[in-house]
Coordinates of C-alpha atoms in Angstrom, one line a residue:
M662 CA 0.0 0.0 0.0
A663 CA 1.4 3.3 -1.0
V664 CA 0.1 6.9 -1.0
V665 CA 2.4 9.3 -2.9
N666 CA 2.2 13.0 -3.5
I667 CA 3.7 12.8 -7.0
V668 CA 2.9 10.1 -9.5
P669 CA 5.0 10.1 -12.7
E670 CA 3.4 10.6 -16.1
L671 CA 1.5 7.4 -17.0
L672 CA 2.5 5.4 -20.1
S673 CA -1.2 5.1 -20.9
E674 CA -0.9 8.6 -22.4
Y675 CA 1.1 7.1 -25.3
S676 CA -0.2 5.2 -28.3
P677 CA 1.0 1.6 -29.0
G678 CA 3.4 2.9 -31.6
Q679 CA 5.1 5.3 -29.2
V680 CA 4.9 3.5 -25.9
R681 CA 7.9 1.2 -26.2
S682 CA 10.5 4.0 -26.7
A683 CA 8.6 6.0 -24.1
A684 CA 8.8 3.1 -21.6
A685 CA 12.6 2.9 -21.8
V686 CA 12.9 6.6 -21.0
W687 CA 10.3 6.2 -18.2
A688 CA 12.2 3.4 -16.6
E689 CA 15.5 5.4 -16.7
K690 CA 13.8 8.5 -15.1
N691 CA 11.6 6.7 -12.6
G692 CA 13.6 3.6 -11.5
A693 CA 14.5 5.2 -8.2
W694 CA 10.9 6.2 -7.7
L695 CA 9.8 2.6 -8.1
K696 CA 12.4 1.5 -5.6
K697 CA 11.2 4.1 -3.1
V698 CA 7.6 2.8 -3.5
I699 CA 8.7 -0.7 -3.0
D700 CA 10.7 0.2 0.1
Q701 CA 7.7 2.0 1.5
H702 CA 5.6 -1.1 1.0
E703 CA 8.2 -3.3 2.8
S704 CA 8.1 -0.8 5.6
F705 CA 4.3 -1.1 5.7
L706 CA 4.5 -4.9 5.9
T707 CA 6.9 -4.7 8.9
E708 CA 5.2 -1.8 10.8
Y709 CA 1.7 -3.3 10.5
A710 CA 2.8 -6.9 11.4
V711 CA 1.2 -8.3 8.2
D712 CA 3.3 -11.5 8.3
K713 CA 2.6 -12.0 12.0
Y714 CA -1.2 -11.9 11.5
Q715 CA -1.0 -14.2 8.5
A716 CA 1.1 -16.7 10.5
A717 CA -1.4 -16.6 13.4
Y718 CA -4.2 -17.5 10.9
D719 CA -2.1 -20.4 9.8
G720 CA -1.7 -21.5 13.4
E721 CA 1.9 -20.2 14.0
M722 CA 2.5 -17.6 16.7
E723 CA 6.0 -16.2 17.2
V724 CA 5.5 -15.8 21.0
I725 CA 4.7 -19.6 21.3
E726 CA 7.5 -20.8 19.0
E727 CA 10.0 -18.8 21.1
R728 CA 8.8 -20.2 24.5
D729 CA 11.7 -21.3 26.7
K730 CA 11.7 -24.0 29.3
N731 CA 10.8 -22.0 32.4
R732 CA 11.5 -24.9 34.7
G733 CA 14.2 -27.5 35.1
D734 CA 12.4 -30.3 33.3
D735 CA 11.9 -31.1 29.7
I736 CA 8.2 -30.2 29.5
N737 CA 7.6 -27.3 27.2
H738 CA 4.3 -27.6 25.2
K739 CA 3.8 -25.1 22.4
L740 CA 0.1 -25.0 21.7
H741 CA -1.2 -22.6 18.9
V742 CA -4.9 -22.0 19.6
A743 CA -6.4 -21.5 16.2
M744 CA -9.0 -18.9 17.2
A745 CA -7.5 -16.5 14.6
Q746 CA -8.7 -18.8 11.9
L747 CA -12.1 -19.1 13.6
V748 CA -12.6 -15.3 13.8
I749 CA -11.7 -14.8 10.1
D750 CA -13.4 -17.7 8.6
T751 CA -16.7 -17.2 10.4
V752 CA -17.4 -13.8 8.8
V753 CA -15.9 -14.9 5.5
D754 CA -18.2 -18.0 5.4
Y755 CA -21.1 -15.9 6.6
M756 CA -20.7 -13.6 3.6
T757 CA -19.4 -15.9 0.8
G758 CA -20.4 -19.4 2.0
K759 CA -23.5 -19.1 -0.1
P760 CA -22.9 -18.1 -3.8
I761 CA -23.4 -14.5 -4.6
T762 CA -26.6 -13.9 -6.5
W763 CA -25.9 -12.2 -9.9
T764 CA -28.9 -10.5 -11.6
V765 CA -28.7 -9.2 -15.2
E766 CA -31.5 -6.9 -16.1
A767 CA -32.1 -3.4 -17.5
E768 CA -35.5 -2.7 -16.1
N769 CA -34.1 -0.9 -13.1
L770 CA -31.9 1.4 -15.1
P771 CA -32.9 4.9 -16.4
E772 CA -35.0 4.9 -19.6
E773 CA -32.1 6.2 -21.7
D774 CA -30.1 3.1 -20.7
Q775 CA -32.8 0.7 -21.7
T776 CA -32.4 1.1 -25.4
A777 CA -30.0 -1.8 -25.8
A778 CA -31.5 -4.7 -27.7
K779 CA -32.8 -7.5 -25.4
A780 CA -30.6 -9.9 -27.4
V781 CA -27.5 -8.0 -26.3
I782 CA -28.5 -8.1 -22.7
E783 CA -29.1 -11.8 -23.0
E784 CA -25.7 -12.3 -24.5
Y785 CA -24.1 -10.4 -21.7
R786 CA -26.0 -12.5 -19.2
K787 CA -24.5 -15.7 -20.7
D788 CA -21.0 -14.3 -21.0
I789 CA -20.7 -12.7 -17.6
L790 CA -22.4 -15.4 -15.7
K791 CA -20.2 -18.0 -17.2
L792 CA -17.3 -16.2 -15.5
L793 CA -19.0 -15.2 -12.3
Q794 CA -20.9 -18.4 -11.5
S795 CA -17.8 -20.6 -11.8
D796 CA -16.3 -22.3 -8.8
E797 CA -13.1 -20.3 -9.5
S798 CA -14.9 -17.0 -9.2
Q799 CA -16.4 -17.9 -5.8
R800 CA -13.1 -19.1 -4.5
V801 CA -11.2 -16.0 -5.7
L802 CA -13.8 -13.6 -4.1
A803 CA -13.8 -15.6 -0.8
D804 CA -9.9 -15.5 -0.8
Q805 CA -10.0 -11.7 -1.4
L806 CA -12.3 -11.2 1.5
R807 CA -10.3 -13.5 3.7
Q808 CA -6.9 -12.1 2.9
G809 CA -8.1 -8.5 3.2
S810 CA -9.6 -9.3 6.6
I811 CA -6.2 -10.6 7.8
A812 CA -3.8 -8.3 6.0
Y813 CA -5.6 -4.9 5.7
Y814 CA -6.3 -5.1 2.0
S815 CA -6.2 -7.6 -0.9
G816 CA -6.4 -7.5 -4.7
V817 CA -7.6 -9.5 -7.7
I818 CA -5.9 -9.2 -11.1
S819 CA -7.7 -10.0 -14.3
W820 CA -6.1 -10.8 -17.6
V821 CA -6.5 -12.4 -21.0
D822 CA -4.3 -15.5 -21.4
E823 CA -2.4 -16.7 -24.4
E824 CA -5.4 -18.6 -25.8
G825 CA -7.7 -15.6 -25.5
N826 CA -9.5 -16.8 -22.3
I827 CA -10.3 -14.4 -19.5
D828 CA -8.8 -15.4 -16.2
F829 CA -8.3 -13.8 -12.8
D830 CA -6.8 -14.6 -9.4
E831 CA -6.1 -13.1 -5.9
F832 CA -2.5 -12.3 -5.2
P833 CA -0.6 -12.0 -1.9
V834 CA -0.4 -8.6 -0.2
Q835 CA 3.4 -9.0 -0.1
E836 CA 3.3 -8.9 -4.0
L837 CA 0.6 -6.3 -4.6
I838 CA 1.2 -2.6 -4.2
P839 CA -1.7 -0.2 -5.0
V840 CA -0.4 3.3 -5.6
Y841 CA -2.8 6.2 -4.7
D842 CA -2.3 9.9 -5.2
N843 CA -2.8 12.2 -2.2
R844 CA -6.5 12.5 -3.1
G845 CA -7.1 8.8 -2.8
K846 CA -7.3 8.0 -6.5
L847 CA -5.8 4.7 -7.6
R848 CA -3.2 5.5 -10.2
L849 CA -1.1 2.4 -10.6
V850 CA -0.9 -1.2 -9.2
I851 CA 2.5 -2.8 -8.9
R852 CA 3.0 -6.6 -8.6
K853 CA 6.4 -7.4 -7.1
Y854 CA 8.0 -10.9 -7.0
Q855 CA 11.4 -12.5 -7.1
I856 CA 12.9 -14.4 -10.0
V857 CA 16.4 -15.8 -10.8
D858 CA 17.9 -13.9 -13.8
E859 CA 19.7 -16.6 -15.7
T860 CA 20.7 -14.2 -18.5
A861 CA 22.9 -12.1 -16.2
D862 CA 26.7 -12.7 -16.0
N863 CA 26.2 -13.7 -12.4
P864 CA 22.8 -15.3 -12.1
A865 CA 21.1 -14.1 -8.9
E866 CA 17.7 -13.5 -7.4
R867 CA 16.3 -10.2 -8.6
T868 CA 13.0 -8.3 -8.2
K869 CA 10.6 -8.2 -11.1
L870 CA 7.7 -5.8 -11.4
E871 CA 4.5 -5.8 -13.3
V872 CA 3.2 -2.2 -13.4
Y873 CA -0.5 -1.9 -14.3
D874 CA -2.0 1.4 -15.5
D875 CA -5.3 1.9 -17.2
R876 CA -4.0 0.8 -20.6
Y877 CA -0.7 -1.2 -20.3
V878 CA 1.1 -3.7 -18.2
T879 CA 4.8 -2.9 -18.2
Y880 CA 7.5 -5.4 -17.0
F881 CA 10.6 -4.1 -15.1
L882 CA 13.6 -5.9 -13.7
Q883 CA 15.8 -4.7 -10.9
D884 CA 19.2 -3.7 -12.2
E885 CA 22.3 -5.7 -11.1
Q886 CA 23.3 -3.0 -8.6
G887 CA 19.9 -3.1 -6.9
L888 CA 19.6 0.7 -7.2
G889 CA 16.7 1.0 -9.6
F890 CA 14.8 -0.8 -12.4
Q891 CA 15.0 -1.2 -16.1
L892 CA 12.7 -2.6 -18.8
D893 CA 12.7 -6.4 -18.7
K894 CA 14.2 -7.4 -22.1
T895 CA 12.9 -11.0 -21.8
E896 CA 9.3 -9.7 -22.3
E897 CA 10.1 -7.9 -25.6
T898 CA 9.0 -10.8 -27.8
T899 CA 5.4 -10.4 -26.6
G900 CA 5.6 -6.7 -26.2
N901 CA 6.7 -4.5 -23.3
P902 CA 4.6 -2.6 -22.5
V903 CA 1.6 -4.7 -23.7
Q904 CA -2.0 -3.7 -23.7
H905 CA -4.2 -5.5 -21.2
F906 CA -7.5 -4.5 -23.1
A907 CA -9.4 -3.2 -20.1
G908 CA -10.4 0.5 -20.1
R909 CA -9.2 0.8 -16.5
I910 CA -6.6 -0.7 -14.2
P911 CA -7.5 -4.4 -14.4
V912 CA -7.2 -4.9 -10.6
S913 CA -9.9 -5.0 -8.0
I914 CA -8.7 -3.8 -4.6
F915 CA -10.6 -4.6 -1.4
V916 CA -9.6 -2.3 1.5
N917 CA -10.8 -3.8 4.8
G918 CA -12.4 -0.8 6.5
T919 CA -11.1 2.6 7.5
P920 CA -9.0 3.0 10.7
A921 CA -9.9 5.8 13.1
K922 CA -6.3 6.7 13.8
Y923 CA -5.3 9.6 11.5
E924 CA -1.7 8.3 10.9
D925 CA -3.2 5.1 9.6
R926 CA -6.2 6.6 7.8
K927 CA -4.1 9.0 5.7
K928 CA -2.1 6.0 4.4
R929 CA -5.4 4.2 3.4
V930 CA -4.1 0.9 4.8
G931 CA -7.4 -0.4 6.0
T932 CA -7.6 -2.5 9.1
S933 CA -6.9 -6.1 10.2
D934 CA -9.6 -8.1 12.0
L935 CA -6.9 -9.7 14.1
K936 CA -5.2 -6.5 15.3
V937 CA -7.6 -5.8 18.2
I938 CA -7.6 -9.4 19.5
F939 CA -4.0 -10.4 18.8
S940 CA -2.7 -9.9 22.3
L941 CA -5.6 -12.0 23.6
L942 CA -4.8 -14.8 21.2
E943 CA -1.2 -14.8 22.4
E944 CA -2.2 -14.9 26.0
L945 CA -4.7 -17.7 25.4
S946 CA -2.1 -19.8 23.6
S947 CA 0.4 -19.2 26.3
V948 CA -2.0 -20.2 29.1
M949 CA -3.1 -23.3 27.2
S950 CA 0.6 -24.3 26.8
D951 CA 1.2 -23.8 30.5
K952 CA -1.9 -25.8 31.3
A953 CA -0.7 -28.7 29.1
N954 CA 2.7 -28.6 31.0
T955 CA 0.8 -28.8 34.3
V956 CA -1.3 -31.8 33.1
D957 CA 1.9 -33.7 32.2
R958 CA 3.3 -33.1 35.6
L959 CA 0.1 -34.4 37.2
L960 CA 0.7 -37.7 35.5
D961 CA 4.2 -37.8 36.8
Q962 CA 4.0 -37.8 40.6
F963 CA 6.9 -36.9 43.0
L964 CA 8.8 -39.7 44.8
L965 CA 9.3 -38.9 48.5
F966 CA 12.0 -40.6 50.6
K967 CA 12.3 -40.3 54.4
N968 CA 15.4 -41.2 56.4
V969 CA 17.2 -42.3 53.2
T970 CA 20.5 -41.1 52.0
T971 CA 20.8 -41.7 48.3
T972 CA 22.0 -40.1 45.1
E973 CA 20.1 -38.7 42.1
D974 CA 21.4 -41.6 40.0
E975 CA 20.0 -44.2 42.4
V976 CA 16.6 -42.4 42.4
V977 CA 16.4 -42.4 38.6
K978 CA 17.3 -46.1 38.5
M979 CA 14.5 -46.9 41.1
R980 CA 12.0 -45.0 39.1
K981 CA 12.9 -46.7 35.8
A982 CA 12.8 -50.2 37.6
R983 CA 9.6 -49.3 39.3
A984 CA 11.1 -50.7 42.5
I985 CA 12.2 -48.9 45.7
V986 CA 15.0 -50.1 47.8
L987 CA 15.0 -49.0 51.5
K988 CA 18.3 -49.4 53.4
N989 CA 16.9 -49.6 57.0
K990 CA 13.7 -50.1 58.9
E991 CA 13.4 -46.4 59.8
S992 CA 13.3 -45.5 56.1
D993 CA 10.1 -44.8 54.2
A994 CA 9.0 -43.9 50.6
S995 CA 5.8 -42.6 49.0
F996 CA 4.4 -40.8 46.1
L997 CA 3.2 -37.2 46.3
A998 CA 0.6 -36.0 43.7
P999 CA 0.7 -32.2 42.8
S1000 CA -2.4 -30.3 43.6
Q1001 CA -5.0 -30.5 40.9
E1002 CA -6.8 -27.3 41.9
D1003 CA -6.8 -25.1 38.8
G1004 CA -10.1 -23.3 39.0
A1005 CA -8.4 -19.9 38.6
I1006 CA -6.6 -21.1 35.4
E1007 CA -9.8 -22.5 33.9
N1008 CA -11.7 -19.2 34.7
H1009 CA -8.9 -17.3 33.0
I1010 CA -9.1 -19.4 29.9
N1011 CA -12.9 -19.1 29.7
R1012 CA -12.7 -15.4 30.2
L1013 CA -10.1 -15.0 27.4
E1014 CA -12.3 -17.0 25.0
E1015 CA -15.4 -15.0 25.9
I1016 CA -13.6 -11.7 25.4
I1017 CA -12.2 -12.9 22.0
H1018 CA -15.7 -13.8 20.8
K1019 CA -17.2 -10.5 22.0
T1020 CA -14.5 -8.3 20.7
S1021 CA -14.3 -10.0 17.3
Q1022 CA -18.2 -10.2 17.1
T1023 CA -17.9 -13.9 16.5
P1024 CA -20.9 -16.0 17.7
K1025 CA -20.3 -19.3 19.5
L1026 CA -21.6 -22.0 17.1
N1027 CA -22.3 -24.5 19.9
D1028 CA -24.8 -22.0 21.4
I1029 CA -27.2 -22.3 18.5
G1030 CA -27.9 -26.1 18.8
G1031 CA -31.7 -26.5 18.9
A1032 CA -32.4 -22.7 18.7
T1033 CA -35.3 -21.4 16.8
A1034 CA -34.9 -19.1 13.8
T1035 CA -35.5 -16.0 15.9
E1036 CA -32.9 -17.2 18.5
I1037 CA -30.4 -17.9 15.8
K1038 CA -30.9 -14.4 14.3
V1039 CA -30.4 -12.8 17.7
K1040 CA -27.2 -14.8 18.4
Y1041 CA -25.9 -13.8 14.9
S1042 CA -26.8 -10.1 15.3
S1043 CA -23.3 -9.0 16.2
L1044 CA -21.8 -11.0 13.3
D1045 CA -24.5 -9.5 11.0
I1046 CA -23.4 -6.0 12.1
K1047 CA -19.8 -6.8 11.4
A1048 CA -20.6 -8.3 8.0
G1049 CA -22.7 -5.2 7.2
K1050 CA -19.7 -2.9 7.8
K1051 CA -17.4 -5.2 5.8
E1052 CA -19.9 -5.3 2.9
N1053 CA -19.7 -1.5 2.5
Y1054 CA -16.0 -2.0 1.5
F1055 CA -16.3 -5.4 -0.2
S1056 CA -19.2 -4.5 -2.6
P1057 CA -17.2 -1.8 -4.4
A1058 CA -14.4 -4.3 -4.9
I1059 CA -16.9 -6.8 -6.4
K1060 CA -18.3 -4.1 -8.6
A1061 CA -14.8 -3.1 -9.8
F1062 CA -14.1 -6.8 -10.6
V1063 CA -17.3 -6.9 -12.7
F1064 CA -16.4 -3.7 -14.5
V1065 CA -13.0 -5.2 -15.5
L1066 CA -14.5 -8.4 -16.7
T1067 CA -17.1 -6.5 -18.7
D1068 CA -14.3 -4.4 -20.3
L1069 CA -12.5 -7.6 -21.3
L1070 CA -15.6 -9.1 -22.8
N1071 CA -16.2 -5.8 -24.7
A1072 CA -12.6 -5.8 -25.9
R1073 CA -13.2 -9.3 -27.3
R1074 CA -16.3 -8.2 -29.2
I1075 CA -14.5 -5.1 -30.6
L1076 CA -11.5 -7.1 -31.8
E1077 CA -13.7 -9.8 -33.4
A1078 CA -15.3 -7.0 -35.4
N1079 CA -12.0 -5.3 -36.3
S1080 CA -8.7 -6.6 -35.1
E1081 CA -7.1 -3.2 -35.7
A1082 CA -9.5 -1.2 -33.6
D1083 CA -8.3 1.0 -30.8
V1084 CA -9.9 -0.8 -27.8
Y1085 CA -8.6 1.8 -25.3
A1086 CA -10.1 4.7 -27.2
I1087 CA -13.5 3.0 -27.4
L1088 CA -13.6 1.8 -23.8
K1089 CA -11.9 4.7 -22.1
N1090 CA -12.7 7.7 -24.3
G1091 CA -16.1 6.7 -25.6
E1092 CA -15.3 6.4 -29.3
Q1093 CA -17.8 4.5 -31.5
P1094 CA -17.1 0.8 -31.8
P1095 CA -16.6 -0.6 -35.3
G1096 CA -19.3 -2.3 -37.4
G1097 CA -22.1 -1.2 -35.1
V1098 CA -21.0 -3.5 -32.3
Q1099 CA -23.2 -2.9 -29.2
L1100 CA -21.1 -2.9 -26.1
Y1101 CA -22.1 -4.6 -22.8
N1102 CA -22.9 -2.3 -19.9
A1103 CA -21.7 -3.5 -16.5
E1104 CA -24.6 -1.6 -14.9
W1105 CA -26.9 -4.3 -16.2
L1106 CA -25.6 -6.6 -13.6
Q1107 CA -26.4 -6.4 -9.9
H1108 CA -25.1 -8.6 -7.2
T1109 CA -26.4 -9.6 -3.8
I1110 CA -24.2 -11.0 -1.0
N1111 CA -26.2 -13.7 0.7
R1112 CA -25.8 -14.2 4.4
N1113 CA -24.9 -17.8 5.2
M1114 CA -26.9 -18.0 8.4
P1115 CA -28.1 -21.3 9.7
Q1116 CA -31.7 -21.5 8.6
N1117 CA -34.9 -23.3 9.4
F1118 CA -35.8 -24.1 5.7
L1119 CA -39.3 -25.1 6.6
E1120 CA -40.0 -21.7 8.1
I1121 CA -38.6 -20.0 5.0
A1122 CA -40.8 -22.0 2.7
Q1123 CA -43.8 -21.2 4.9
I1124 CA -43.0 -17.5 4.8
V1125 CA -42.7 -17.5 1.0
S1126 CA -46.0 -19.3 0.8
V1127 CA -47.8 -16.9 3.1
L1128 CA -46.4 -13.8 1.3
A1129 CA -47.1 -15.0 -2.2
G1130 CA -49.4 -12.5 -3.9
T1131 CA -48.6 -9.8 -1.4
V1132 CA -44.8 -9.4 -2.0
P1133 CA -43.4 -9.3 -5.6
D1134 CA -42.2 -12.8 -6.6
S1135 CA -38.7 -11.6 -7.5
Y1136 CA -38.2 -10.7 -3.8
L1137 CA -39.6 -14.0 -2.6
Y1138 CA -37.3 -16.0 -5.0
E1139 CA -34.3 -14.3 -3.4
L1140 CA -35.3 -15.9 -0.1
L1141 CA -35.2 -19.4 -1.5
W1142 CA -31.7 -20.7 -0.9
F1143 CA -31.5 -23.1 -3.8
I1144 CA -32.2 -20.5 -6.5
E1145 CA -29.0 -19.0 -7.9
D1146 CA -30.6 -16.7 -10.5
P1147 CA -34.0 -15.4 -9.3
V1148 CA -34.7 -13.5 -12.5
A1149 CA -34.1 -16.5 -14.7
A1150 CA -36.2 -18.7 -12.3
L1151 CA -39.0 -16.1 -12.4
K1152 CA -39.1 -16.1 -16.2
E1153 CA -39.2 -19.9 -16.2
M1154 CA -42.0 -19.9 -13.6
K1155 CA -44.0 -17.4 -15.7
A1156 CA -43.6 -19.6 -18.8
Q1157 CA -44.6 -22.7 -16.8
K1158 CA -47.7 -21.0 -15.5
K1159 CA -48.6 -19.9 -19.0
E1160 CA -48.3 -23.5 -20.2
E1161 CA -50.4 -24.7 -17.3
A1162 CA -53.0 -22.1 -18.0
K1163 CA -53.1 -23.1 -21.6
A1164 CA -53.5 -26.8 -20.7
A1165 CA -56.2 -26.0 -18.2
A1166 CA -58.1 -23.9 -20.8
E1167 CA -57.9 -26.8 -23.3
A1168 CA -59.0 -29.3 -20.7
G1169 CA -62.0 -27.0 -19.9
A1170 CA -62.9 -26.7 -23.5
N1171 CA -62.8 -30.5 -23.9
A1172 CA -65.0 -30.9 -20.9
L1173 CA -67.6 -28.6 -22.5
G1174 CA -67.5 -30.4 -25.8
F1175 CA -65.6 -27.6 -27.6
G1176 CA -62.3 -29.4 -27.7
G1177 CA -60.8 -31.8 -30.3
E1178 CA -62.7 -31.9 -33.6
F1179 CA -65.4 -29.7 -32.3
G1180 CA -62.9 -26.9 -31.5
N1181 CA -62.3 -26.3 -35.2
T1182 CA -64.6 -23.5 -36.3
G1183 CA -63.4 -23.4 -39.9
A1184 CA -61.9 -20.0 -39.5
E1185 CA -58.5 -21.2 -40.6
N1186 CA -60.0 -22.6 -43.8
N1187 CA -61.9 -19.4 -44.5
D1188 CA -58.6 -17.5 -44.1
D1189 CA -56.9 -19.7 -46.6
T1190 CA -59.8 -19.3 -49.1
A1191 CA -59.8 -15.6 -48.7
E1192 CA -56.1 -15.5 -49.5
E1193 CA -56.7 -17.5 -52.6

């Protein structure tokens, strides 16, 4: 994440015929600027403990891994209590555990936007839903929400592969650097990763950059001195820079909320769901590890000798042999069991868990067993509030993702009509597409994030049945969990009812004796005669 006061001139200002020479000059002038942005990003990762929170989600806490033996024995349990994963996955599953509902329609748009032919809208429905209703899309959006909730923000890059197929994926925060100007406008997105440059005189690991603006993706490679960046010559065969064919930066950024602290807010870093509870997670893991050590000691009782002079070596041998040798009749030996009273420890553990659940607004799933629909809703109310806040930031990211995919679909339509067409000028500047091609409009698609709350499906079915005829069917269809496309289902239902009404009318006519051969009035024959 980077917010900069001065952003260099963007390469998108240059035409494809000029951009290659301009890119070489740009790299020479701005290599140091790129390095500064990357260093700023590395500082962000360290200062905001991104790696630490991600490790906690994976069940690895530094404070636990570094535990020393605080007693003279060999017992040193290192238990990582995976509540970080519970806190993150509960809200992610609540928001994306059920597929997002995608609705393609123009009826809700202004009249001037409803002039597109219905056939074009139907084509758009088939093309966009093929991308959005795939398992890959659902996985990518869930990962974006999950990683952003852990690491402050996350991003999805979309592209057209070598075979002309549209693809997309979520990339690690460590690789993805959004660059904003001081007014908060996204100007560039940089993807940073390490490669081994085999073409260099001394092959070594170097940093490679993919820089995305609203027209091109440009590939840079760290110079051998590590002081700046230059154009990556290995990418010249396919073009460097190369057009990505989206009329915008082809990256969807999800920023996880807005922090209240000014120093964080002006950096637009978002927040991490684990930040406010991380010290509690560390304490819980530490106490659980200590408790495990105590349990082991309870299983290993102390051996007490009275009036016995012996050595440590002899004691060890007697324990291993499970036999005690007493040297005179005044001697005695017995086992002492440590006290098993640990009520204070258990109360401390329970209190920590309770505070973590309350602070993170995560319901206890074992509390909803046998609960009614109303009770479930009450128990999930805090999570619903949390999801509502998160949706305010996640929905714009989903919308940006849809706009990018729509641009790529439009680019394909434009190039199919004219392979030499200037896609950028058409998508970005509004020039007329070639051959009368009608472009898709991303505003035709609306999305609904469905809450994955445990439901009493019988109650829902009863509600829908009671409200039928009172509430529009399109709203009722959205309540039915098994319907992925309410608009398509509603159209199918209308067609089905029409067929049923037609069949009922025919059956009624037959019952009255007007069906079959008696239903032919001869009007058709008269029409034929009149035409002759």
